[in-house]
PDB file of C-alpha atoms and ligand atoms in Angstrom:
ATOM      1  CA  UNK A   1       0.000   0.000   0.000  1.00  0.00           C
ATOM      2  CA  UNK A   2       1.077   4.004  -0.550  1.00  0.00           C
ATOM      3  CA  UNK A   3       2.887   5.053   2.716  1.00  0.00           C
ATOM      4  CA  UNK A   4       0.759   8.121   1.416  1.00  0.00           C
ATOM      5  CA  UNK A   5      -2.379   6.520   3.008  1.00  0.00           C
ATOM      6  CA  UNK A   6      -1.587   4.758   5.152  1.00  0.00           C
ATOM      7  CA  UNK A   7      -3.969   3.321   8.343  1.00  0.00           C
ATOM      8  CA  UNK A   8      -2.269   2.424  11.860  1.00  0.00           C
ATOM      9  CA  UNK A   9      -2.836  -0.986  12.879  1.00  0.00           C
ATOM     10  CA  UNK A  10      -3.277  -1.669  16.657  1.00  0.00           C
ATOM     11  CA  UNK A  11       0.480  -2.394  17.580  1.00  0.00           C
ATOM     12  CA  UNK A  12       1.846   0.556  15.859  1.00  0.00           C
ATOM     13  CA  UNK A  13      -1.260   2.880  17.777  1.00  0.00           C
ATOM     14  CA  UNK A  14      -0.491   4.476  21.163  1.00  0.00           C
ATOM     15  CA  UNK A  15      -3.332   6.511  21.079  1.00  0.00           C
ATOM     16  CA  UNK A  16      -5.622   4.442  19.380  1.00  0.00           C
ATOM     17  CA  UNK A  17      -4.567   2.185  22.186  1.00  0.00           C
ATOM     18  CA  UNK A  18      -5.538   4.421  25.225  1.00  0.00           C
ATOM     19  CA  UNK A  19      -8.599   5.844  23.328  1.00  0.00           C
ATOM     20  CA  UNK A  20     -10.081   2.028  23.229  1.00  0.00           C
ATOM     21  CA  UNK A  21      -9.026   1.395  26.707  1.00  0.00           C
ATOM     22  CA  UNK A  22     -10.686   4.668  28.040  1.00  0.00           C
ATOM     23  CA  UNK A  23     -13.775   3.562  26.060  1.00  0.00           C
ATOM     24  CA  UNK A  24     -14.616   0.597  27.826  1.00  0.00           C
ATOM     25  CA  UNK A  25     -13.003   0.944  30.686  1.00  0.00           C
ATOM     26  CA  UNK A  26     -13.379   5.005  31.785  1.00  0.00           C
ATOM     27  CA  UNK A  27      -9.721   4.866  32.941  1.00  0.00           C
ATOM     28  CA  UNK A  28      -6.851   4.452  31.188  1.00  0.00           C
ATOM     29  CA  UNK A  29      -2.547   4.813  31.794  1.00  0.00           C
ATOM     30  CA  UNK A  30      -0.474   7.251  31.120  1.00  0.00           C
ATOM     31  CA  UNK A  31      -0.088   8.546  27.176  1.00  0.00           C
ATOM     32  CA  UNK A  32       3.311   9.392  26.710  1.00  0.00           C
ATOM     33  CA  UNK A  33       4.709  11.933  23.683  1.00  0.00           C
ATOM     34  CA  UNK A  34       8.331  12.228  23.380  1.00  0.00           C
ATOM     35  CA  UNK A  35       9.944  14.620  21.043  1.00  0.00           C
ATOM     36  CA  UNK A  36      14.144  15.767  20.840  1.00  0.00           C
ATOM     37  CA  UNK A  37      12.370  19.368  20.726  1.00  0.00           C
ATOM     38  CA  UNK A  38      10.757  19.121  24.323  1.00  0.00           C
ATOM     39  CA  UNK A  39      10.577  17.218  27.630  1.00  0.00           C
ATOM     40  CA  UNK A  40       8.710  13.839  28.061  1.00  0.00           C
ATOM     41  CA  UNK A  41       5.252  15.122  27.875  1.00  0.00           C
ATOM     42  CA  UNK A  42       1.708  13.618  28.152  1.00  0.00           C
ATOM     43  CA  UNK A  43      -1.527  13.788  26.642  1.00  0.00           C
ATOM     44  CA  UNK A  44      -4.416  12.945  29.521  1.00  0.00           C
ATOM     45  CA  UNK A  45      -6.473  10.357  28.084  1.00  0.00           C
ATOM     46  CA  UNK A  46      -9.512  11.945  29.440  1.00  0.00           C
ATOM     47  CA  UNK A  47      -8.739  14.984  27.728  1.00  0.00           C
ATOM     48  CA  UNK A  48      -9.275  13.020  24.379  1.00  0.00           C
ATOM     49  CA  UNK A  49     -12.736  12.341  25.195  1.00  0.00           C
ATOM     50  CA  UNK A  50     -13.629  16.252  26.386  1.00  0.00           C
ATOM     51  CA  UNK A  51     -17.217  17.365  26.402  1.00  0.00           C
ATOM     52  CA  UNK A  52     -18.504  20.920  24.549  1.00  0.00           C
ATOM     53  CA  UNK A  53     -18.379  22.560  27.994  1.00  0.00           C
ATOM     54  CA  UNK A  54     -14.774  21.315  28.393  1.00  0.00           C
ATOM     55  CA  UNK A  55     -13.306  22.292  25.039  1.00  0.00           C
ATOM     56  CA  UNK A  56     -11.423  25.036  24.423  1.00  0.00           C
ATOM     57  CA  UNK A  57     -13.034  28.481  23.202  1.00  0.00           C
ATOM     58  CA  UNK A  58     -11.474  27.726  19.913  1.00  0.00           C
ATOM     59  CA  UNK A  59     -12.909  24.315  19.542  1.00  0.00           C
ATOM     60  CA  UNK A  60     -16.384  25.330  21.050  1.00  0.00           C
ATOM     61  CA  UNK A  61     -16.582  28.299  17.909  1.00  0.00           C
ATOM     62  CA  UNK A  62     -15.643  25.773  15.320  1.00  0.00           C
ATOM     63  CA  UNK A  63     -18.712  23.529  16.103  1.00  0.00           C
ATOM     64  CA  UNK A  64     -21.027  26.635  16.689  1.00  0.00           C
ATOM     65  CA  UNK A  65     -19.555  27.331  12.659  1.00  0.00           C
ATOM     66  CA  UNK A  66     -20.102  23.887  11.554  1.00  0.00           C
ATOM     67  CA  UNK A  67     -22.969  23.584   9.189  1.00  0.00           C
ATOM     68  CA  UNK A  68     -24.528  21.232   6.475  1.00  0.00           C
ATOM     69  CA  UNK A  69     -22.687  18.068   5.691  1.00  0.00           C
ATOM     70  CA  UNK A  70     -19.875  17.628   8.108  1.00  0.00           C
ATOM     71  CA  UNK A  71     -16.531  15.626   7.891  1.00  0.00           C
ATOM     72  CA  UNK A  72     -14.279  15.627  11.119  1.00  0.00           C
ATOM     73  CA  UNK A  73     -10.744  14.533   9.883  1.00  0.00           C
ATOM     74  CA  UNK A  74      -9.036  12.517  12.834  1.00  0.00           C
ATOM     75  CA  UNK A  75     -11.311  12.363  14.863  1.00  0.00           C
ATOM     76  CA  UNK A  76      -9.732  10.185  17.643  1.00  0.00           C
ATOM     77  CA  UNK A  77     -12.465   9.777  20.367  1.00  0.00           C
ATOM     78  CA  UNK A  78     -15.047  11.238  18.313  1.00  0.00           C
ATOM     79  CA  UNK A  79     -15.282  14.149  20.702  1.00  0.00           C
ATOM     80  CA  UNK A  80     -16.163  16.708  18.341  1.00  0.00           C
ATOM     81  CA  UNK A  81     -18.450  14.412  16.036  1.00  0.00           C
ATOM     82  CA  UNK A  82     -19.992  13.594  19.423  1.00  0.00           C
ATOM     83  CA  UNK A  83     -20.612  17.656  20.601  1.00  0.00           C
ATOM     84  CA  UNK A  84     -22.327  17.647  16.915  1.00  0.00           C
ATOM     85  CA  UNK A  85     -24.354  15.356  17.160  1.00  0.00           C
ATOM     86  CA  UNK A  86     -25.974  15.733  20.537  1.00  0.00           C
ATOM     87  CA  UNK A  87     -25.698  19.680  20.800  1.00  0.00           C
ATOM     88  CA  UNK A  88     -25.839  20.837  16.973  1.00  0.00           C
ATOM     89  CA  UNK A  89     -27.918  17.825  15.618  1.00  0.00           C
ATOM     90  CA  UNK A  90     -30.439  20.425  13.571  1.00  0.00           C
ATOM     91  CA  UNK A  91     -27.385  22.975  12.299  1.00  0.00           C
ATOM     92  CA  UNK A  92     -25.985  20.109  10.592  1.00  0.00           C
ATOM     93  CA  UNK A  93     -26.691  17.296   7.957  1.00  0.00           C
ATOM     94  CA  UNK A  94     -24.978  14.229   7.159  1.00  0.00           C
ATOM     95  CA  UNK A  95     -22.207  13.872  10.028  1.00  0.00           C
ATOM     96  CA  UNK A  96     -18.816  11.373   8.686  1.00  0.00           C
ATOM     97  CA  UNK A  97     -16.025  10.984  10.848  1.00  0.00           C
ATOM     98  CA  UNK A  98     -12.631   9.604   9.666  1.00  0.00           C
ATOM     99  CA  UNK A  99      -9.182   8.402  11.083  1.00  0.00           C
ATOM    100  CA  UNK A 100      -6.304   6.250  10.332  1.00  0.00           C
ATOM    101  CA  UNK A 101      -6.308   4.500  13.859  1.00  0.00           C
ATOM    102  CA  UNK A 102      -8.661   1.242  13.737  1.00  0.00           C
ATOM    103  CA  UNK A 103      -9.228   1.187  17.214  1.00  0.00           C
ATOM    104  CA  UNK A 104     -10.192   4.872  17.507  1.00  0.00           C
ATOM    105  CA  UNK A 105     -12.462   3.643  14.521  1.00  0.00           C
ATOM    106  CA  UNK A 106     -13.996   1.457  16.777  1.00  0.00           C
ATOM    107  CA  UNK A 107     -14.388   3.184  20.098  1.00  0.00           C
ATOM    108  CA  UNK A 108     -16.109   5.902  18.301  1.00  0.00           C
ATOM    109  CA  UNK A 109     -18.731   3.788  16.358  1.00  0.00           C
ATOM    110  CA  UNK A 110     -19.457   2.052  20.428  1.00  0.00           C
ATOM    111  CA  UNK A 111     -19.856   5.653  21.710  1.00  0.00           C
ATOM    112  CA  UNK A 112     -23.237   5.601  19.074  1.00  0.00           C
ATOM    113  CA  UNK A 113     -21.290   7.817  16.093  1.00  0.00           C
ATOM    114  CA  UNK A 114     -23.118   6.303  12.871  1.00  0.00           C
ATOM    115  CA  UNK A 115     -20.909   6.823   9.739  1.00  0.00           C
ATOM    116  CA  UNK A 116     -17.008   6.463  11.020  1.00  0.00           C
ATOM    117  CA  UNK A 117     -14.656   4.971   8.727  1.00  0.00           C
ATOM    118  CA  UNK A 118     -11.197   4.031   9.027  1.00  0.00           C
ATOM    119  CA  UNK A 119      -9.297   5.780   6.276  1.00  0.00           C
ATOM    120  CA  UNK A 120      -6.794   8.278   5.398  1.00  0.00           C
ATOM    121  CA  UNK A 121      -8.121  11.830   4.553  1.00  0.00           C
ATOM    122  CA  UNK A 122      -5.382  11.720   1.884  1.00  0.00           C
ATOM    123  CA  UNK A 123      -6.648   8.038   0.206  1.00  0.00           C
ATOM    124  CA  UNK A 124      -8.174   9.312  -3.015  1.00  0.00           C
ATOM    125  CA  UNK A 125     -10.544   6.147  -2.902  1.00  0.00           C
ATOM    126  CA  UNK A 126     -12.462   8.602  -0.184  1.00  0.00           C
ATOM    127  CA  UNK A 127     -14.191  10.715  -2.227  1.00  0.00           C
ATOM    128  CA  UNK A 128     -17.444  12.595  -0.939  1.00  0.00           C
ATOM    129  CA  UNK A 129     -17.718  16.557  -0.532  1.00  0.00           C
ATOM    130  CA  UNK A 130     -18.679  18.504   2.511  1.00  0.00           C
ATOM    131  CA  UNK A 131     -20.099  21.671   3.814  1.00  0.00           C
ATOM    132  CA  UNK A 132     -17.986  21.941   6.601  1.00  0.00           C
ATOM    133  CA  UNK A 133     -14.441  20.061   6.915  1.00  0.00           C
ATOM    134  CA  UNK A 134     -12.976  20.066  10.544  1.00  0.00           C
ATOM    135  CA  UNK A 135      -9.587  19.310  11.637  1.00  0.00           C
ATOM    136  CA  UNK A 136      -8.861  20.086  15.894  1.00  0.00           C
ATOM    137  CA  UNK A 137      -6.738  19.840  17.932  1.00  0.00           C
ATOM    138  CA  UNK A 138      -3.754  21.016  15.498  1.00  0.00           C
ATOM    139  CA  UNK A 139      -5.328  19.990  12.657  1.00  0.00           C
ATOM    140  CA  UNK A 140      -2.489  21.696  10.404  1.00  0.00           C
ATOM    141  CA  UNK A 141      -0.317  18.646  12.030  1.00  0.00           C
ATOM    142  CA  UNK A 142      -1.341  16.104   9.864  1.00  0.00           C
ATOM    143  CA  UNK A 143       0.583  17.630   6.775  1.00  0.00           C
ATOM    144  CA  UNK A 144       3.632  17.065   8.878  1.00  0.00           C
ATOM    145  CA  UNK A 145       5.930  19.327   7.400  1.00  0.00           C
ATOM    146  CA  UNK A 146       5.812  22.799   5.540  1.00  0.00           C
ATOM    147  CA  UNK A 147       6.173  21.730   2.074  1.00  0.00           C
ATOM    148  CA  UNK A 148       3.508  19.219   2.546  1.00  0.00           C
ATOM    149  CA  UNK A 149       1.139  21.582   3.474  1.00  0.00           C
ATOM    150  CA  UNK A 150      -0.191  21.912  -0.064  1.00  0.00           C
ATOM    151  CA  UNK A 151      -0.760  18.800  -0.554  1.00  0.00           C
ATOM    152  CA  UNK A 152      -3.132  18.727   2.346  1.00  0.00           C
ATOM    153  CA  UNK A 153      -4.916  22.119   1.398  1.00  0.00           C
ATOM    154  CA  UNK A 154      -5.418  21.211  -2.246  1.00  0.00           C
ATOM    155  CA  UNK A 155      -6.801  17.953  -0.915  1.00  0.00           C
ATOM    156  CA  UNK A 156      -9.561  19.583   1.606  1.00  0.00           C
ATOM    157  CA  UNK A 157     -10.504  22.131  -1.239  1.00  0.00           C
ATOM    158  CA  UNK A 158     -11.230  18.793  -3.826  1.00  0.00           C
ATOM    159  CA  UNK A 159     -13.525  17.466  -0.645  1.00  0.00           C
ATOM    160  CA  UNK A 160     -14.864  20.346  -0.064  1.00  0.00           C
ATOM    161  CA  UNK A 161     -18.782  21.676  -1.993  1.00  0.00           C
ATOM    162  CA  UNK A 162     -19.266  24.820  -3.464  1.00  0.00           C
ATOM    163  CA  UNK A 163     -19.545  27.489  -0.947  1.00  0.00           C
ATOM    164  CA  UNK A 164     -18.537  25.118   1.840  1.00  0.00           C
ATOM    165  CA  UNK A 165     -15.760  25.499   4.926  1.00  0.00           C
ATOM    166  CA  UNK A 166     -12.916  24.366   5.969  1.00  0.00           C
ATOM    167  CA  UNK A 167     -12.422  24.832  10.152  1.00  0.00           C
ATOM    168  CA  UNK A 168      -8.534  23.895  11.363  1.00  0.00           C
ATOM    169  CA  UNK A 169      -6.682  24.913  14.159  1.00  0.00           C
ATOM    170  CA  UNK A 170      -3.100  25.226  14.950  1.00  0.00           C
ATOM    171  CA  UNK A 171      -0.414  27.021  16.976  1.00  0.00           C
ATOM    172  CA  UNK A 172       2.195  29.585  16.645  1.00  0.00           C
ATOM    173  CA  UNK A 173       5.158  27.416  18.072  1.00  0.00           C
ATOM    174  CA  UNK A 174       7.480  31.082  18.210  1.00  0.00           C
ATOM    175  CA  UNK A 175       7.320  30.707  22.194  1.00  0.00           C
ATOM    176  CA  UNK A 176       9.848  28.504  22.473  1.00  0.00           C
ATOM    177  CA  UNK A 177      12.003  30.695  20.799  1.00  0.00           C
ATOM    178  CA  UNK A 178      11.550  33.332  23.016  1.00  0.00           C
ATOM    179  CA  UNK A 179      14.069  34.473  25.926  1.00  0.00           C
ATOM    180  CA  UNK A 180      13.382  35.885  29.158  1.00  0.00           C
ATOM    181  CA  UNK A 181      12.865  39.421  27.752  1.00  0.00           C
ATOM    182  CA  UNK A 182      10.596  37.878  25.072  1.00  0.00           C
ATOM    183  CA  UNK A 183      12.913  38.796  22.770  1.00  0.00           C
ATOM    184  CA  UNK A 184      12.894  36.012  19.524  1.00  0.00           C
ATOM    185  CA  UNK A 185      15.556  33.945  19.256  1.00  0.00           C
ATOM    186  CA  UNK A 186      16.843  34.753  15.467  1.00  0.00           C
ATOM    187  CA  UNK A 187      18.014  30.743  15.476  1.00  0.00           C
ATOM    188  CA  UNK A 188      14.168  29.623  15.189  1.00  0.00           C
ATOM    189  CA  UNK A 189      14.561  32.045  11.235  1.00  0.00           C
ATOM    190  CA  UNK A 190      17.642  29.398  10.257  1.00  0.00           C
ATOM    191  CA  UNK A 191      17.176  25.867   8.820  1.00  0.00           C
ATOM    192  CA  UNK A 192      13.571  24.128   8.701  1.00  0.00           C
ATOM    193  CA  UNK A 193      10.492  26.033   9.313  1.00  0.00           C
ATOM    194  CA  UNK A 194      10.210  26.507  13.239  1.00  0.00           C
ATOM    195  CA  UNK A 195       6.535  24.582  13.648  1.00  0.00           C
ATOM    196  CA  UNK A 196       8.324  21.248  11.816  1.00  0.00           C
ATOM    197  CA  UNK A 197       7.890  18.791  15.026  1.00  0.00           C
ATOM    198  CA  UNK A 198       9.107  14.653  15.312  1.00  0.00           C
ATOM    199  CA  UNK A 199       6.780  12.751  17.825  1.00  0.00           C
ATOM    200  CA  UNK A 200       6.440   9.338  18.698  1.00  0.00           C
ATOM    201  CA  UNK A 201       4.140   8.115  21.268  1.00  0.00           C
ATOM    202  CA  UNK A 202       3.924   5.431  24.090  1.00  0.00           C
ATOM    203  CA  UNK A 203       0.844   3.825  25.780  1.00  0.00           C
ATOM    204  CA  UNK A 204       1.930   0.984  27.862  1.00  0.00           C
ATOM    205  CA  UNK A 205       3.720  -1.908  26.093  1.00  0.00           C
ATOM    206  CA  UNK A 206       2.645  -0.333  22.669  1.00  0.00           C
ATOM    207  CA  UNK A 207       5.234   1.982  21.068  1.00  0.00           C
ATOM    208  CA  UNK A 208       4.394   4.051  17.742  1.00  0.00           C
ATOM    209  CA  UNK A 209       6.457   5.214  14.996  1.00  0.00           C
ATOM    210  CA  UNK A 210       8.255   8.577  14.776  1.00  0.00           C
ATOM    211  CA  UNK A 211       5.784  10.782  13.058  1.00  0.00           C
ATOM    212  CA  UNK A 212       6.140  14.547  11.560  1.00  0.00           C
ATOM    213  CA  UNK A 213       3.686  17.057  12.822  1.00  0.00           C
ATOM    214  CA  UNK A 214       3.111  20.200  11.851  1.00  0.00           C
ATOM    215  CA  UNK A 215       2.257  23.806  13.740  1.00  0.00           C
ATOM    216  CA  UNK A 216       1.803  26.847  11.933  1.00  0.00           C
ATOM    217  CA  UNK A 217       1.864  30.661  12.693  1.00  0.00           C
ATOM    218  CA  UNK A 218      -1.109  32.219  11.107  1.00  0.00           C
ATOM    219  CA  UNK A 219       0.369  33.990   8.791  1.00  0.00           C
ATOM    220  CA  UNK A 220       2.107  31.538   7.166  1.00  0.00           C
ATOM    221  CA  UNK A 221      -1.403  28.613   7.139  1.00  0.00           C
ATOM    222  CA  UNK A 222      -2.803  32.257   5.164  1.00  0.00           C
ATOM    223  CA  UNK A 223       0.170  32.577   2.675  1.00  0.00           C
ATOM    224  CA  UNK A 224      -0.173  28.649   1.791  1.00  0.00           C
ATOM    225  CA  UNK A 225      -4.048  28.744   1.894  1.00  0.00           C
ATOM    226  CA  UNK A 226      -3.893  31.781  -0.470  1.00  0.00           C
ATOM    227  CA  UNK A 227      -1.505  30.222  -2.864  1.00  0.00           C
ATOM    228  CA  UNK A 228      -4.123  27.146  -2.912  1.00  0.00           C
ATOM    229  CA  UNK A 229      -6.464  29.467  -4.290  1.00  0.00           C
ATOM    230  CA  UNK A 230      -8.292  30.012  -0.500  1.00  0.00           C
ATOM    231  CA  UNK A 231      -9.278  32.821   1.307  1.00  0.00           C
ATOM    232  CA  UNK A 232      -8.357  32.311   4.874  1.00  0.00           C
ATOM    233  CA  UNK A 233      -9.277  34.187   7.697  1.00  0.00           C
ATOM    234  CA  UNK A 234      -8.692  33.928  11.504  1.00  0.00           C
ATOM    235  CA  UNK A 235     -12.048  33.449  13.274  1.00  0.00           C
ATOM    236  CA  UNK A 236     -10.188  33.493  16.728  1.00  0.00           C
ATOM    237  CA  UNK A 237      -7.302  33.435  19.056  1.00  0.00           C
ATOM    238  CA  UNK A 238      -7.129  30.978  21.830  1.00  0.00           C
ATOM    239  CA  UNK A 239      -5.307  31.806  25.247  1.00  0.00           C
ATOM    240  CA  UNK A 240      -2.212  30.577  24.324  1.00  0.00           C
ATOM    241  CA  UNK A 241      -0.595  31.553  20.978  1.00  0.00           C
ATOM    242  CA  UNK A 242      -3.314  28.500  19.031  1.00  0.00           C
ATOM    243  CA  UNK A 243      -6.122  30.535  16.491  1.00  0.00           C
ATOM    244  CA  UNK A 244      -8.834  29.053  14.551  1.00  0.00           C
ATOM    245  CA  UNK A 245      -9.038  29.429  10.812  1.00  0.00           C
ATOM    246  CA  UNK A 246     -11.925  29.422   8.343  1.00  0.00           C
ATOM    247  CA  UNK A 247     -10.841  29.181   4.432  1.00  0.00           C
ATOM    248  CA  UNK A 248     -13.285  29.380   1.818  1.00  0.00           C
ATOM    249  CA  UNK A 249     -12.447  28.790  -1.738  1.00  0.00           C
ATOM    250  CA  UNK A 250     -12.150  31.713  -3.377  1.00  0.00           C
ATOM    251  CA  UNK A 251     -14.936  33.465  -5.500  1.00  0.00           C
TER     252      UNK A 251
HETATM  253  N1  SAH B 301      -9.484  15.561  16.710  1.00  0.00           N
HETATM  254  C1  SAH B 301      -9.236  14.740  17.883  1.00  0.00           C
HETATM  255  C2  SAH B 301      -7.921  13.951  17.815  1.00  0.00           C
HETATM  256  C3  SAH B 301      -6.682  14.771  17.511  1.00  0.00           C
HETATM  257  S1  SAH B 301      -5.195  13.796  17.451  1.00  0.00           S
HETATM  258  C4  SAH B 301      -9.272  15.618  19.112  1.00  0.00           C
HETATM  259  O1  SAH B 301      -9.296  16.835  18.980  1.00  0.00           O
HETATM  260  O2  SAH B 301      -9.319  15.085  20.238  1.00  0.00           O
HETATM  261  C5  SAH B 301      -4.994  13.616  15.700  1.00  0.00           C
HETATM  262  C6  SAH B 301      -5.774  12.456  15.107  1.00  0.00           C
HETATM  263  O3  SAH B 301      -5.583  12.482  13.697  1.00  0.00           O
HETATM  264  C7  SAH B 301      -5.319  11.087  15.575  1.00  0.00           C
HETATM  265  O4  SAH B 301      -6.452  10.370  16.015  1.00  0.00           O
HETATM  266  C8  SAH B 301      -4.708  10.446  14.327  1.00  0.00           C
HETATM  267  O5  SAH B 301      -4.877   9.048  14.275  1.00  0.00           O
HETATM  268  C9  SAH B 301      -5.455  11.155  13.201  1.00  0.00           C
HETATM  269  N2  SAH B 301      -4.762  11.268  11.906  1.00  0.00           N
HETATM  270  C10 SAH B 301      -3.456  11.558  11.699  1.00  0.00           C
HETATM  271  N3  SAH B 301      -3.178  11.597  10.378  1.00  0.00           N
HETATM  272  C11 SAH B 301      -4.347  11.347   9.719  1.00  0.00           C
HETATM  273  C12 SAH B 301      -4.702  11.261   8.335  1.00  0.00           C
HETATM  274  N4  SAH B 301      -3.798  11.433   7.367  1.00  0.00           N
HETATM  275  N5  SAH B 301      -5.996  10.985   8.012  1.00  0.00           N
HETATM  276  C13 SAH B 301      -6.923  10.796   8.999  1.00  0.00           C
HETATM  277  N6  SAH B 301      -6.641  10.871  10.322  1.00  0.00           N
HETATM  278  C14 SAH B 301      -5.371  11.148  10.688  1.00  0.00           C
END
């Protein structure tokens, strides 16, 4: 099969792991994301299966924006499918959800979500258009690097139907880069774009593959979107340097 569309079977899926576990179980162990960049971090399971009141501002707009048919692309618990569904069930139609991880596949069709389907959002063998297209929690992440991000615009504009929305988030990583004055450190300008992250994650015994992940600043997710014949504009700023985007296809 194309590495291009690729699906994660269950010993290559940390989180697909810990998402099935916290299903059935409504406890799960620790999710573990290591990267050179940072420190040993974690991702609370619980957080994966967050309620509308829990979400961040950011998330909460996107689903007050969502309209007609709706596609959420990696869905993982189904949180966000879920919120639609039980919250926005008349501002919306036909309601897909999609994600490479089998198991997340799974824990989302037990939770009662109707049409989920294992696939990847670049597969061209997936092929339906959408009102609104949502992609949270850093959705600009699953181009994994900067000069893949076309490939993933052009590929929400072909799903996307006339007049219809795509909804993303991500975050401007320039933070890290910043000294004690907040001054910018000029070494995040040299070499790869600054927002070009390596992961890999653990969930107990299961260990997944190194995997690129992308944040952007806004201005540069606007310079790409523009160049992929978008118009993208920032619906909001969350607390801590993340935004929301809305691009349109241009007129
Ligand atoms: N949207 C969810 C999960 C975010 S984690 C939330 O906000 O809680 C990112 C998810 O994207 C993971 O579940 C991962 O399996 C999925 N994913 C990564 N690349 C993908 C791709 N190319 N196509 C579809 N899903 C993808």
């Amino acid at each position: 099969m194309n590495k291009e569309y690729q699906t994660l079977s269950a010993d290559t899926d940390p989180m697909g792991a810990a998402i099935a576990e916290y299903q059935k179980k409504k406890k799960a162990g620790k999710l573990r994301v290591l990267s050179e960049m940072f420190d040993e971090d974690e991702i609370p399971v619980d957080y994966l299966f967050r309620t509308y009141k829990e979400m961040p501002a950011i998330e909460q707009k996107a689903l007050d924006l969502a309209k007609g048919d709706t596609l959420d692309v990696g869905a993982g618990s189904g949180c966000h499918s879920l919120a639609l569904q039980q919250l926005k069930g008349d501002q919306i139609g036909e309601l897909t959800a999609i994600d490479i991880s089998a198991l997340s596949c799974e824990a989302m069709k037990a939770q009662g979500l109707k049409d989920v389907r294992c696939v990847n959002l670049m597969d061209p063998s997936f092929d339906q258009k959408f009102d609104t297209i949502l992609l949270l929690m850093n959705g600009t992440g699953i181009a994994g690097k900067l000069e893949r991000l076309p490939m993933l615009l052009n590929r929400l504009r072909q799903l996307l139907k006339e007049g219809g929305q795509v909804l993303i988030d991500s975050s401007d990583l320039c933070y890290l880069y910043e000294d004690e004055d907040g001054d910018l450190d000029m070494e995040m300008l040299e070499g790869d774009y600054y927002g070009e992250v390596v992961y890999q994650m653990r969930y107990k015994n299961v260990k997944g593959e190194d995997f690129d992940w992308l944040y952007t600043d806004f201005k540069t997710l606007q310079t790409f979107a523009l160049n992929c014949g978008f118009e993208c504009e920032k619906v909001m700023d969350g607390e801590h340097y993340e935004f929301l985007a809305r691009l349109t296809v241009k007129a």
